[in-house]
C-alpha cells in the first residue's frame, strides 16, 4: 500500500510542477488578451501531453526506485475468448498507472512452461505471483520454492488441488456450473416434453479444474436422472478442438444424439460449424439442444439468435478481487482464503425461470440485446 501511495504522490508532484512552470511563462510573455488565450490553449494541450508523459515517467521512476508493486502472472494461454477477457482484466488492473509492474507470461497451455514462468518470477524477485493453473496438480514443489523465497502466491480462476502453499484463490465454482447445466436441462426437457436424452459432451482441457468441476457436476445430475452420456471427449477449450470432436461425433453417432454440452463458448462455436456442415440442426428450433459455458458476448449473441439454448457463466473479471488481496497483504491484513466471483445463467427461452442448485434457487436470465450490450466481456 505504502509503495503505491508514494508513486502516486511523485506523479502528482511532477504534474503540479509542470503546470506551475507553464502558467508563469505565458503570464509574463504577452500583454494582448487574444494572444494570451491562444497561448493558454496551446499550453493546455501541451500540459495534457506532458501530464501523460509524466505519468509514464513517474511509473518508470517508481519502477527504478522500487516504489511500484511487481506482479508476475503465469497465465494459462490464449485458447478462448474467455481467456482474452481474463488477460485484459489483469492488464487493466495491474497497470503502471495503478502503480504496478506486471510481468505477464502466456504459457500457451503448456504446464512445463508455466512452472518455468513461476521459477522465472522467483529469480526476478517479484513482490507477488499470480498463477492461473493449467492443471490442478503438480504444484507443491514450485509453491514451496515460492514460499522459501518469501513471495506470496495468489491463485486465480482454476484451482490447485495438491498444495495449500498459496495465500488466496479467486475464481469460479466449476462444479456448481456443471450442476446448474444439468438442473436446467432436466427442467427444460420436462417443459418441452422430451423424455429421452442422449448426450454428447465436449470437455475442456484434461486435468484443468474447470473441466473436472463441470464434468463432475453435470455427470452427477445425469447419473441421478439416468441420462445416456454417449461420449465425452476433450476439445481443449478451443474452437478448433470443439469442431474436430463434433465432426467425429457427427460421423460416429449420426442420428443418435439430441444434446451437446460444450464446456466453453469456443468449443460450442466449433461444434456449431461441424453440425451445420453435417446437416444437423441445433438450438431452439433444432433437433439438438446446445449448451455452453462462459457467456462471452459472442456466445450470448448466438443464444439470443436461438443457436445456443443455454449458457452457464464463468466470470473472467477476477483481477480486481486479486488486487484487493494484494492490497490487503500490503496493509498487513490477512485476506480471505477463497473468494468466489459472481456468476449468472442465461437462456434463450423463458420456460425455465429458475433452477435449484446446491439447495439454492438460481435465476435463468433470458438473453436480450440490452444485456449483451452492457456486458464487459
Ligand atoms: O478456466 C476457465 C476456462 O478456461 C474457461 O471456461 C475457458 O473458456 C478457458 O479457456
PDB file of N, CA, C and O in Angstrom, residues 186-259:
ATOM      1  N   UNK A 186     -32.687 -30.764 -17.190  1.00  0.00           N
ATOM      2  CA  UNK A 186     -33.794 -31.582 -16.669  1.00  0.00           C
ATOM      3  C   UNK A 186     -35.113 -30.801 -16.789  1.00  0.00           C
ATOM      4  O   UNK A 186     -36.100 -31.294 -17.346  1.00  0.00           O
ATOM      5  N   UNK A 187     -35.104 -29.554 -16.272  1.00  0.00           N
ATOM      6  CA  UNK A 187     -36.335 -28.741 -16.277  1.00  0.00           C
ATOM      7  C   UNK A 187     -36.756 -28.408 -17.714  1.00  0.00           C
ATOM      8  O   UNK A 187     -37.952 -28.419 -18.043  1.00  0.00           O
ATOM      9  N   UNK A 188     -35.776 -28.138 -18.572  1.00  0.00           N
ATOM     10  CA  UNK A 188     -36.064 -27.757 -19.973  1.00  0.00           C
ATOM     11  C   UNK A 188     -36.690 -28.934 -20.724  1.00  0.00           C
ATOM     12  O   UNK A 188     -37.688 -28.778 -21.434  1.00  0.00           O
ATOM     13  N   UNK A 189     -36.091 -30.124 -20.550  1.00  0.00           N
ATOM     14  CA  UNK A 189     -36.615 -31.318 -21.236  1.00  0.00           C
ATOM     15  C   UNK A 189     -38.047 -31.601 -20.776  1.00  0.00           C
ATOM     16  O   UNK A 189     -38.923 -31.909 -21.592  1.00  0.00           O
ATOM     17  N   UNK A 190     -38.273 -31.462 -19.469  1.00  0.00           N
ATOM     18  CA  UNK A 190     -39.637 -31.682 -18.944  1.00  0.00           C
ATOM     19  C   UNK A 190     -40.610 -30.684 -19.554  1.00  0.00           C
ATOM     20  O   UNK A 190     -41.696 -31.042 -20.003  1.00  0.00           O
ATOM     21  N   UNK A 191     -40.204 -29.409 -19.574  1.00  0.00           N
ATOM     22  CA  UNK A 191     -41.087 -28.354 -20.118  1.00  0.00           C
ATOM     23  C   UNK A 191     -41.396 -28.584 -21.591  1.00  0.00           C
ATOM     24  O   UNK A 191     -42.465 -28.237 -22.075  1.00  0.00           O
ATOM     25  N   UNK A 192     -40.455 -29.188 -22.316  1.00  0.00           N
ATOM     26  CA  UNK A 192     -40.625 -29.425 -23.762  1.00  0.00           C
ATOM     27  C   UNK A 192     -41.210 -30.806 -24.066  1.00  0.00           C
ATOM     28  O   UNK A 192     -41.395 -31.172 -25.236  1.00  0.00           O
ATOM     29  N   UNK A 193     -41.392 -31.607 -23.020  1.00  0.00           N
ATOM     30  CA  UNK A 193     -41.920 -32.958 -23.233  1.00  0.00           C
ATOM     31  C   UNK A 193     -40.917 -33.911 -23.873  1.00  0.00           C
ATOM     32  O   UNK A 193     -41.289 -34.888 -24.536  1.00  0.00           O
ATOM     33  N   UNK A 194     -39.617 -33.652 -23.671  1.00  0.00           N
ATOM     34  CA  UNK A 194     -38.578 -34.545 -24.218  1.00  0.00           C
ATOM     35  C   UNK A 194     -38.288 -35.607 -23.150  1.00  0.00           C
ATOM     36  O   UNK A 194     -37.847 -35.273 -22.041  1.00  0.00           O
ATOM     37  N   UNK A 195     -38.534 -36.865 -23.457  1.00  0.00           N
ATOM     38  CA  UNK A 195     -38.416 -37.903 -22.424  1.00  0.00           C
ATOM     39  C   UNK A 195     -37.081 -38.639 -22.468  1.00  0.00           C
ATOM     40  O   UNK A 195     -36.662 -39.228 -21.470  1.00  0.00           O
ATOM     41  N   UNK A 196     -36.410 -38.607 -23.612  1.00  0.00           N
ATOM     42  CA  UNK A 196     -35.132 -39.338 -23.700  1.00  0.00           C
ATOM     43  C   UNK A 196     -33.996 -38.381 -24.051  1.00  0.00           C
ATOM     44  O   UNK A 196     -34.089 -37.629 -25.032  1.00  0.00           O
ATOM     45  N   UNK A 197     -32.949 -38.401 -23.231  1.00  0.00           N
ATOM     46  CA  UNK A 197     -31.806 -37.521 -23.501  1.00  0.00           C
ATOM     47  C   UNK A 197     -30.575 -38.365 -23.829  1.00  0.00           C
ATOM     48  O   UNK A 197     -30.126 -39.168 -23.006  1.00  0.00           O
ATOM     49  N   UNK A 198     -30.063 -38.184 -25.033  1.00  0.00           N
ATOM     50  CA  UNK A 198     -28.836 -38.856 -25.473  1.00  0.00           C
ATOM     51  C   UNK A 198     -27.784 -37.773 -25.704  1.00  0.00           C
ATOM     52  O   UNK A 198     -27.905 -36.961 -26.623  1.00  0.00           O
ATOM     53  N   UNK A 199     -26.776 -37.816 -24.851  1.00  0.00           N
ATOM     54  CA  UNK A 199     -25.923 -36.624 -24.687  1.00  0.00           C
ATOM     55  C   UNK A 199     -24.489 -36.867 -25.148  1.00  0.00           C
ATOM     56  O   UNK A 199     -23.878 -37.900 -24.832  1.00  0.00           O
ATOM     57  N   UNK A 200     -23.962 -35.863 -25.862  1.00  0.00           N
ATOM     58  CA  UNK A 200     -22.534 -35.839 -26.188  1.00  0.00           C
ATOM     59  C   UNK A 200     -21.907 -34.674 -25.445  1.00  0.00           C
ATOM     60  O   UNK A 200     -22.463 -33.573 -25.445  1.00  0.00           O
ATOM     61  N   UNK A 201     -20.758 -34.921 -24.813  1.00  0.00           N
ATOM     62  CA  UNK A 201     -20.069 -33.854 -24.079  1.00  0.00           C
ATOM     63  C   UNK A 201     -18.744 -33.556 -24.783  1.00  0.00           C
ATOM     64  O   UNK A 201     -18.011 -34.476 -25.159  1.00  0.00           O
ATOM     65  N   UNK A 202     -18.460 -32.260 -24.956  1.00  0.00           N
ATOM     66  CA  UNK A 202     -17.114 -31.851 -25.404  1.00  0.00           C
ATOM     67  C   UNK A 202     -16.462 -31.183 -24.199  1.00  0.00           C
ATOM     68  O   UNK A 202     -16.876 -30.105 -23.761  1.00  0.00           O
ATOM     69  N   UNK A 203     -15.499 -31.884 -23.629  1.00  0.00           N
ATOM     70  CA  UNK A 203     -14.864 -31.423 -22.394  1.00  0.00           C
ATOM     71  C   UNK A 203     -13.814 -30.350 -22.678  1.00  0.00           C
ATOM     72  O   UNK A 203     -13.324 -30.211 -23.800  1.00  0.00           O
ATOM     73  N   UNK A 204     -13.412 -29.662 -21.613  1.00  0.00           N
ATOM     74  CA  UNK A 204     -12.299 -28.716 -21.708  1.00  0.00           C
ATOM     75  C   UNK A 204     -10.969 -29.454 -21.643  1.00  0.00           C
ATOM     76  O   UNK A 204     -10.903 -30.668 -21.846  1.00  0.00           O
ATOM     77  N   UNK A 205      -9.907 -28.706 -21.325  1.00  0.00           N
ATOM     78  CA  UNK A 205      -8.565 -29.303 -21.293  1.00  0.00           C
ATOM     79  C   UNK A 205      -8.460 -30.329 -20.163  1.00  0.00           C
ATOM     80  O   UNK A 205      -8.914 -30.075 -19.038  1.00  0.00           O
ATOM     81  N   UNK A 206      -7.842 -31.452 -20.476  1.00  0.00           N
ATOM     82  CA  UNK A 206      -7.701 -32.531 -19.497  1.00  0.00           C
ATOM     83  C   UNK A 206      -6.850 -32.080 -18.306  1.00  0.00           C
ATOM     84  O   UNK A 206      -5.783 -31.482 -18.491  1.00  0.00           O
ATOM     85  N   UNK A 207      -7.336 -32.352 -17.103  1.00  0.00           N
ATOM     86  CA  UNK A 207      -6.577 -32.018 -15.886  1.00  0.00           C
ATOM     87  C   UNK A 207      -6.862 -30.626 -15.344  1.00  0.00           C
ATOM     88  O   UNK A 207      -6.415 -30.290 -14.251  1.00  0.00           O
ATOM     89  N   UNK A 208      -7.591 -29.803 -16.122  1.00  0.00           N
ATOM     90  CA  UNK A 208      -7.938 -28.450 -15.644  1.00  0.00           C
ATOM     91  C   UNK A 208      -9.101 -28.561 -14.670  1.00  0.00           C
ATOM     92  O   UNK A 208     -10.055 -29.313 -14.911  1.00  0.00           O
ATOM     93  N   UNK A 209      -9.048 -27.793 -13.593  1.00  0.00           N
ATOM     94  CA  UNK A 209     -10.132 -27.894 -12.606  1.00  0.00           C
ATOM     95  C   UNK A 209     -11.462 -27.444 -13.201  1.00  0.00           C
ATOM     96  O   UNK A 209     -12.523 -27.903 -12.765  1.00  0.00           O
ATOM     97  N   UNK A 210     -11.431 -26.557 -14.200  1.00  0.00           N
ATOM     98  CA  UNK A 210     -12.677 -26.133 -14.858  1.00  0.00           C
ATOM     99  C   UNK A 210     -13.335 -27.328 -15.540  1.00  0.00           C
ATOM    100  O   UNK A 210     -14.562 -27.501 -15.501  1.00  0.00           O
ATOM    101  N   UNK A 211     -12.537 -28.173 -16.147  1.00  0.00           N
ATOM    102  CA  UNK A 211     -13.039 -29.382 -16.817  1.00  0.00           C
ATOM    103  C   UNK A 211     -13.552 -30.378 -15.778  1.00  0.00           C
ATOM    104  O   UNK A 211     -14.657 -30.927 -15.911  1.00  0.00           O
ATOM    105  N   UNK A 212     -12.737 -30.597 -14.761  1.00  0.00           N
ATOM    106  CA  UNK A 212     -13.085 -31.600 -13.738  1.00  0.00           C
ATOM    107  C   UNK A 212     -14.394 -31.210 -13.049  1.00  0.00           C
ATOM    108  O   UNK A 212     -15.312 -32.017 -12.915  1.00  0.00           O
ATOM    109  N   UNK A 213     -14.506 -29.947 -12.642  1.00  0.00           N
ATOM    110  CA  UNK A 213     -15.695 -29.497 -11.926  1.00  0.00           C
ATOM    111  C   UNK A 213     -16.952 -29.573 -12.792  1.00  0.00           C
ATOM    112  O   UNK A 213     -17.991 -30.081 -12.347  1.00  0.00           O
ATOM    113  N   UNK A 214     -16.870 -29.068 -14.017  1.00  0.00           N
ATOM    114  CA  UNK A 214     -18.059 -29.073 -14.896  1.00  0.00           C
ATOM    115  C   UNK A 214     -18.480 -30.499 -15.226  1.00  0.00           C
ATOM    116  O   UNK A 214     -19.660 -30.822 -15.270  1.00  0.00           O
ATOM    117  N   UNK A 215     -17.476 -31.362 -15.461  1.00  0.00           N
ATOM    118  CA  UNK A 215     -17.778 -32.764 -15.777  1.00  0.00           C
ATOM    119  C   UNK A 215     -18.461 -33.434 -14.587  1.00  0.00           C
ATOM    120  O   UNK A 215     -19.503 -34.083 -14.738  1.00  0.00           O
ATOM    121  N   UNK A 216     -17.879 -33.272 -13.394  1.00  0.00           N
ATOM    122  CA  UNK A 216     -18.441 -33.909 -12.187  1.00  0.00           C
ATOM    123  C   UNK A 216     -19.858 -33.410 -11.911  1.00  0.00           C
ATOM    124  O   UNK A 216     -20.751 -34.199 -11.597  1.00  0.00           O
ATOM    125  N   UNK A 217     -20.038 -32.098 -11.986  1.00  0.00           N
ATOM    126  CA  UNK A 217     -21.353 -31.519 -11.677  1.00  0.00           C
ATOM    127  C   UNK A 217     -22.418 -32.017 -12.639  1.00  0.00           C
ATOM    128  O   UNK A 217     -23.499 -32.469 -12.218  1.00  0.00           O
ATOM    129  N   UNK A 218     -22.120 -31.977 -13.935  1.00  0.00           N
ATOM    130  CA  UNK A 218     -23.129 -32.396 -14.920  1.00  0.00           C
ATOM    131  C   UNK A 218     -23.408 -33.890 -14.809  1.00  0.00           C
ATOM    132  O   UNK A 218     -24.567 -34.332 -14.864  1.00  0.00           O
ATOM    133  N   UNK A 219     -22.344 -34.663 -14.600  1.00  0.00           N
ATOM    134  CA  UNK A 219     -22.497 -36.126 -14.510  1.00  0.00           C
ATOM    135  C   UNK A 219     -23.347 -36.519 -13.295  1.00  0.00           C
ATOM    136  O   UNK A 219     -24.107 -37.487 -13.350  1.00  0.00           O
ATOM    137  N   UNK A 220     -23.200 -35.753 -12.213  1.00  0.00           N
ATOM    138  CA  UNK A 220     -23.995 -36.044 -11.008  1.00  0.00           C
ATOM    139  C   UNK A 220     -25.501 -36.005 -11.344  1.00  0.00           C
ATOM    140  O   UNK A 220     -26.258 -36.881 -10.940  1.00  0.00           O
ATOM    141  N   UNK A 221     -25.905 -35.002 -12.096  1.00  0.00           N
ATOM    142  CA  UNK A 221     -27.326 -34.887 -12.467  1.00  0.00           C
ATOM    143  C   UNK A 221     -27.689 -35.973 -13.484  1.00  0.00           C
ATOM    144  O   UNK A 221     -28.746 -36.607 -13.390  1.00  0.00           O
ATOM    145  N   UNK A 222     -26.786 -36.199 -14.452  1.00  0.00           N
ATOM    146  CA  UNK A 222     -27.056 -37.217 -15.488  1.00  0.00           C
ATOM    147  C   UNK A 222     -27.237 -38.588 -14.847  1.00  0.00           C
ATOM    148  O   UNK A 222     -28.165 -39.342 -15.197  1.00  0.00           O
ATOM    149  N   UNK A 223     -26.373 -38.922 -13.884  1.00  0.00           N
ATOM    150  CA  UNK A 223     -26.479 -40.220 -13.194  1.00  0.00           C
ATOM    151  C   UNK A 223     -27.782 -40.297 -12.400  1.00  0.00           C
ATOM    152  O   UNK A 223     -28.478 -41.311 -12.419  1.00  0.00           O
ATOM    153  N   UNK A 224     -28.083 -39.206 -11.708  1.00  0.00           N
ATOM    154  CA  UNK A 224     -29.311 -39.181 -10.889  1.00  0.00           C
ATOM    155  C   UNK A 224     -30.554 -39.380 -11.768  1.00  0.00           C
ATOM    156  O   UNK A 224     -31.487 -40.093 -11.397  1.00  0.00           O
ATOM    157  N   UNK A 225     -30.542 -38.774 -12.954  1.00  0.00           N
ATOM    158  CA  UNK A 225     -31.717 -38.821 -13.836  1.00  0.00           C
ATOM    159  C   UNK A 225     -31.691 -40.009 -14.792  1.00  0.00           C
ATOM    160  O   UNK A 225     -32.634 -40.220 -15.544  1.00  0.00           O
ATOM    161  N   UNK A 226     -30.592 -40.744 -14.798  1.00  0.00           N
ATOM    162  CA  UNK A 226     -30.467 -41.905 -15.682  1.00  0.00           C
ATOM    163  C   UNK A 226     -30.331 -41.531 -17.158  1.00  0.00           C
ATOM    164  O   UNK A 226     -30.755 -42.279 -18.036  1.00  0.00           O
ATOM    165  N   UNK A 227     -29.710 -40.372 -17.440  1.00  0.00           N
ATOM    166  CA  UNK A 227     -29.500 -39.962 -18.837  1.00  0.00           C
ATOM    167  C   UNK A 227     -28.375 -40.782 -19.455  1.00  0.00           C
ATOM    168  O   UNK A 227     -27.476 -41.269 -18.767  1.00  0.00           O
ATOM    169  N   UNK A 228     -28.405 -40.838 -20.779  1.00  0.00           N
ATOM    170  CA  UNK A 228     -27.382 -41.570 -21.511  1.00  0.00           C
ATOM    171  C   UNK A 228     -26.310 -40.601 -22.014  1.00  0.00           C
ATOM    172  O   UNK A 228     -26.557 -39.832 -22.949  1.00  0.00           O
ATOM    173  N   UNK A 229     -25.125 -40.608 -21.373  1.00  0.00           N
ATOM    174  CA  UNK A 229     -23.999 -39.826 -21.931  1.00  0.00           C
ATOM    175  C   UNK A 229     -23.287 -40.760 -22.907  1.00  0.00           C
ATOM    176  O   UNK A 229     -22.577 -41.683 -22.514  1.00  0.00           O
ATOM    177  N   UNK A 230     -23.482 -40.486 -24.185  1.00  0.00           N
ATOM    178  CA  UNK A 230     -22.961 -41.392 -25.225  1.00  0.00           C
ATOM    179  C   UNK A 230     -21.440 -41.337 -25.272  1.00  0.00           C
ATOM    180  O   UNK A 230     -20.768 -42.361 -25.380  1.00  0.00           O
ATOM    181  N   UNK A 231     -20.892 -40.122 -25.195  1.00  0.00           N
ATOM    182  CA  UNK A 231     -19.434 -39.969 -25.301  1.00  0.00           C
ATOM    183  C   UNK A 231     -19.032 -38.638 -24.665  1.00  0.00           C
ATOM    184  O   UNK A 231     -19.853 -37.711 -24.563  1.00  0.00           O
ATOM    185  N   UNK A 232     -17.775 -38.565 -24.235  1.00  0.00           N
ATOM    186  CA  UNK A 232     -17.257 -37.350 -23.597  1.00  0.00           C
ATOM    187  C   UNK A 232     -15.772 -37.243 -23.943  1.00  0.00           C
ATOM    188  O   UNK A 232     -14.969 -38.041 -23.465  1.00  0.00           O
ATOM    189  N   UNK A 233     -15.417 -36.289 -24.810  1.00  0.00           N
ATOM    190  CA  UNK A 233     -14.021 -36.169 -25.252  1.00  0.00           C
ATOM    191  C   UNK A 233     -13.551 -34.727 -25.114  1.00  0.00           C
ATOM    192  O   UNK A 233     -14.356 -33.796 -25.185  1.00  0.00           O
ATOM    193  N   UNK A 234     -12.235 -34.559 -25.008  1.00  0.00           N
ATOM    194  CA  UNK A 234     -11.715 -33.190 -24.837  1.00  0.00           C
ATOM    195  C   UNK A 234     -11.654 -32.419 -26.158  1.00  0.00           C
ATOM    196  O   UNK A 234     -11.218 -32.952 -27.189  1.00  0.00           O
ATOM    197  N   UNK A 235     -12.081 -31.156 -26.081  1.00  0.00           N
ATOM    198  CA  UNK A 235     -11.906 -30.218 -27.205  1.00  0.00           C
ATOM    199  C   UNK A 235     -10.900 -29.146 -26.825  1.00  0.00           C
ATOM    200  O   UNK A 235     -10.734 -28.164 -27.547  1.00  0.00           O
ATOM    201  N   UNK A 236     -10.249 -29.326 -25.666  1.00  0.00           N
ATOM    202  CA  UNK A 236      -9.146 -28.466 -25.220  1.00  0.00           C
ATOM    203  C   UNK A 236      -9.530 -26.989 -25.075  1.00  0.00           C
ATOM    204  O   UNK A 236      -8.664 -26.119 -25.183  1.00  0.00           O
ATOM    205  N   UNK A 237     -10.802 -26.715 -24.872  1.00  0.00           N
ATOM    206  CA  UNK A 237     -11.290 -25.336 -24.681  1.00  0.00           C
ATOM    207  C   UNK A 237     -11.066 -24.464 -25.916  1.00  0.00           C
ATOM    208  O   UNK A 237     -11.032 -23.223 -25.787  1.00  0.00           O
ATOM    209  N   UNK A 238     -10.863 -25.066 -27.102  1.00  0.00           N
ATOM    210  CA  UNK A 238     -10.645 -24.238 -28.295  1.00  0.00           C
ATOM    211  C   UNK A 238     -11.763 -24.466 -29.315  1.00  0.00           C
ATOM    212  O   UNK A 238     -12.418 -25.519 -29.321  1.00  0.00           O
ATOM    213  N   UNK A 239     -11.918 -23.505 -30.209  1.00  0.00           N
ATOM    214  CA  UNK A 239     -12.913 -23.630 -31.280  1.00  0.00           C
ATOM    215  C   UNK A 239     -12.540 -24.781 -32.211  1.00  0.00           C
ATOM    216  O   UNK A 239     -13.384 -25.587 -32.595  1.00  0.00           O
ATOM    217  N   UNK A 240     -11.243 -24.852 -32.541  1.00  0.00           N
ATOM    218  CA  UNK A 240     -10.763 -25.919 -33.427  1.00  0.00           C
ATOM    219  C   UNK A 240     -11.011 -27.288 -32.793  1.00  0.00           C
ATOM    220  O   UNK A 240     -11.478 -28.224 -33.451  1.00  0.00           O
ATOM    221  N   UNK A 241     -10.712 -27.375 -31.491  1.00  0.00           N
ATOM    222  CA  UNK A 241     -10.919 -28.641 -30.769  1.00  0.00           C
ATOM    223  C   UNK A 241     -12.386 -29.032 -30.765  1.00  0.00           C
ATOM    224  O   UNK A 241     -12.740 -30.198 -30.995  1.00  0.00           O
ATOM    225  N   UNK A 242     -13.262 -28.058 -30.502  1.00  0.00           N
ATOM    226  CA  UNK A 242     -14.703 -28.331 -30.486  1.00  0.00           C
ATOM    227  C   UNK A 242     -15.187 -28.811 -31.841  1.00  0.00           C
ATOM    228  O   UNK A 242     -15.985 -29.757 -31.941  1.00  0.00           O
ATOM    229  N   UNK A 243     -14.673 -28.187 -32.882  1.00  0.00           N
ATOM    230  CA  UNK A 243     -15.094 -28.557 -34.240  1.00  0.00           C
ATOM    231  C   UNK A 243     -14.623 -29.971 -34.595  1.00  0.00           C
ATOM    232  O   UNK A 243     -15.391 -30.785 -35.123  1.00  0.00           O
ATOM    233  N   UNK A 244     -13.365 -30.265 -34.275  1.00  0.00           N
ATOM    234  CA  UNK A 244     -12.812 -31.589 -34.604  1.00  0.00           C
ATOM    235  C   UNK A 244     -13.578 -32.700 -33.879  1.00  0.00           C
ATOM    236  O   UNK A 244     -13.947 -33.714 -34.489  1.00  0.00           O
ATOM    237  N   UNK A 245     -13.819 -32.503 -32.582  1.00  0.00           N
ATOM    238  CA  UNK A 245     -14.542 -33.533 -31.817  1.00  0.00           C
ATOM    239  C   UNK A 245     -15.965 -33.693 -32.365  1.00  0.00           C
ATOM    240  O   UNK A 245     -16.451 -34.818 -32.563  1.00  0.00           O
ATOM    241  N   UNK A 246     -16.605 -32.566 -32.677  1.00  0.00           N
ATOM    242  CA  UNK A 246     -18.002 -32.646 -33.141  1.00  0.00           C
ATOM    243  C   UNK A 246     -18.088 -33.284 -34.524  1.00  0.00           C
ATOM    244  O   UNK A 246     -19.048 -34.026 -34.813  1.00  0.00           O
ATOM    245  N   UNK A 247     -17.087 -33.022 -35.361  1.00  0.00           N
ATOM    246  CA  UNK A 247     -17.074 -33.673 -36.692  1.00  0.00           C
ATOM    247  C   UNK A 247     -17.046 -35.185 -36.522  1.00  0.00           C
ATOM    248  O   UNK A 247     -17.764 -35.922 -37.201  1.00  0.00           O
ATOM    249  N   UNK A 248     -16.199 -35.624 -35.585  1.00  0.00           N
ATOM    250  CA  UNK A 248     -16.095 -37.069 -35.370  1.00  0.00           C
ATOM    251  C   UNK A 248     -17.372 -37.619 -34.727  1.00  0.00           C
ATOM    252  O   UNK A 248     -17.852 -38.697 -35.084  1.00  0.00           O
ATOM    253  N   UNK A 249     -17.971 -36.868 -33.783  1.00  0.00           N
ATOM    254  CA  UNK A 249     -19.243 -37.286 -33.179  1.00  0.00           C
ATOM    255  C   UNK A 249     -20.333 -37.420 -34.260  1.00  0.00           C
ATOM    256  O   UNK A 249     -21.141 -38.358 -34.232  1.00  0.00           O
ATOM    257  N   UNK A 250     -20.382 -36.437 -35.167  1.00  0.00           N
ATOM    258  CA  UNK A 250     -21.444 -36.451 -36.196  1.00  0.00           C
ATOM    259  C   UNK A 250     -21.336 -37.712 -37.063  1.00  0.00           C
ATOM    260  O   UNK A 250     -22.356 -38.262 -37.491  1.00  0.00           O
ATOM    261  N   UNK A 251     -20.095 -38.154 -37.318  1.00  0.00           N
ATOM    262  CA  UNK A 251     -19.900 -39.381 -38.118  1.00  0.00           C
ATOM    263  C   UNK A 251     -20.246 -40.619 -37.293  1.00  0.00           C
ATOM    264  O   UNK A 251     -20.963 -41.510 -37.740  1.00  0.00           O
ATOM    265  N   UNK A 252     -19.705 -40.666 -36.056  1.00  0.00           N
ATOM    266  CA  UNK A 252     -19.860 -41.882 -35.245  1.00  0.00           C
ATOM    267  C   UNK A 252     -21.273 -42.075 -34.699  1.00  0.00           C
ATOM    268  O   UNK A 252     -21.698 -43.206 -34.491  1.00  0.00           O
ATOM    269  N   UNK A 253     -21.970 -40.970 -34.400  1.00  0.00           N
ATOM    270  CA  UNK A 253     -23.262 -41.085 -33.696  1.00  0.00           C
ATOM    271  C   UNK A 253     -24.398 -40.433 -34.485  1.00  0.00           C
ATOM    272  O   UNK A 253     -25.318 -39.864 -33.904  1.00  0.00           O
ATOM    273  N   UNK A 254     -24.317 -40.539 -35.810  1.00  0.00           N
ATOM    274  CA  UNK A 254     -25.320 -39.900 -36.675  1.00  0.00           C
ATOM    275  C   UNK A 254     -26.740 -40.324 -36.262  1.00  0.00           C
ATOM    276  O   UNK A 254     -27.027 -41.522 -36.150  1.00  0.00           O
ATOM    277  N   UNK A 255     -27.591 -39.346 -35.987  1.00  0.00           N
ATOM    278  CA  UNK A 255     -28.990 -39.625 -35.647  1.00  0.00           C
ATOM    279  C   UNK A 255     -29.206 -40.196 -34.258  1.00  0.00           C
ATOM    280  O   UNK A 255     -30.333 -40.564 -33.905  1.00  0.00           O
ATOM    281  N   UNK A 256     -28.136 -40.278 -33.445  1.00  0.00           N
ATOM    282  CA  UNK A 256     -28.285 -40.930 -32.127  1.00  0.00           C
ATOM    283  C   UNK A 256     -28.272 -39.954 -30.952  1.00  0.00           C
ATOM    284  O   UNK A 256     -28.405 -40.358 -29.813  1.00  0.00           O
ATOM    285  N   UNK A 257     -28.058 -38.651 -31.198  1.00  0.00           N
ATOM    286  CA  UNK A 257     -27.934 -37.714 -30.059  1.00  0.00           C
ATOM    287  C   UNK A 257     -28.901 -36.539 -30.211  1.00  0.00           C
ATOM    288  O   UNK A 257     -29.257 -36.144 -31.319  1.00  0.00           O
ATOM    289  N   UNK A 258     -29.350 -36.025 -29.045  1.00  0.00           N
ATOM    290  CA  UNK A 258     -30.203 -34.829 -29.075  1.00  0.00           C
ATOM    291  C   UNK A 258     -29.751 -33.741 -28.088  1.00  0.00           C
ATOM    292  O   UNK A 258     -30.471 -32.758 -27.894  1.00  0.00           O
ATOM    293  N   UNK A 259     -28.571 -33.927 -27.473  1.00  0.00           N
ATOM    294  CA  UNK A 259     -27.999 -32.881 -26.607  1.00  0.00           C
ATOM    295  C   UNK A 259     -26.487 -32.825 -26.828  1.00  0.00           C
ATOM    296  O   UNK A 259     -25.835 -33.875 -26.894  1.00  0.00           O
TER     297      UNK A 259
END
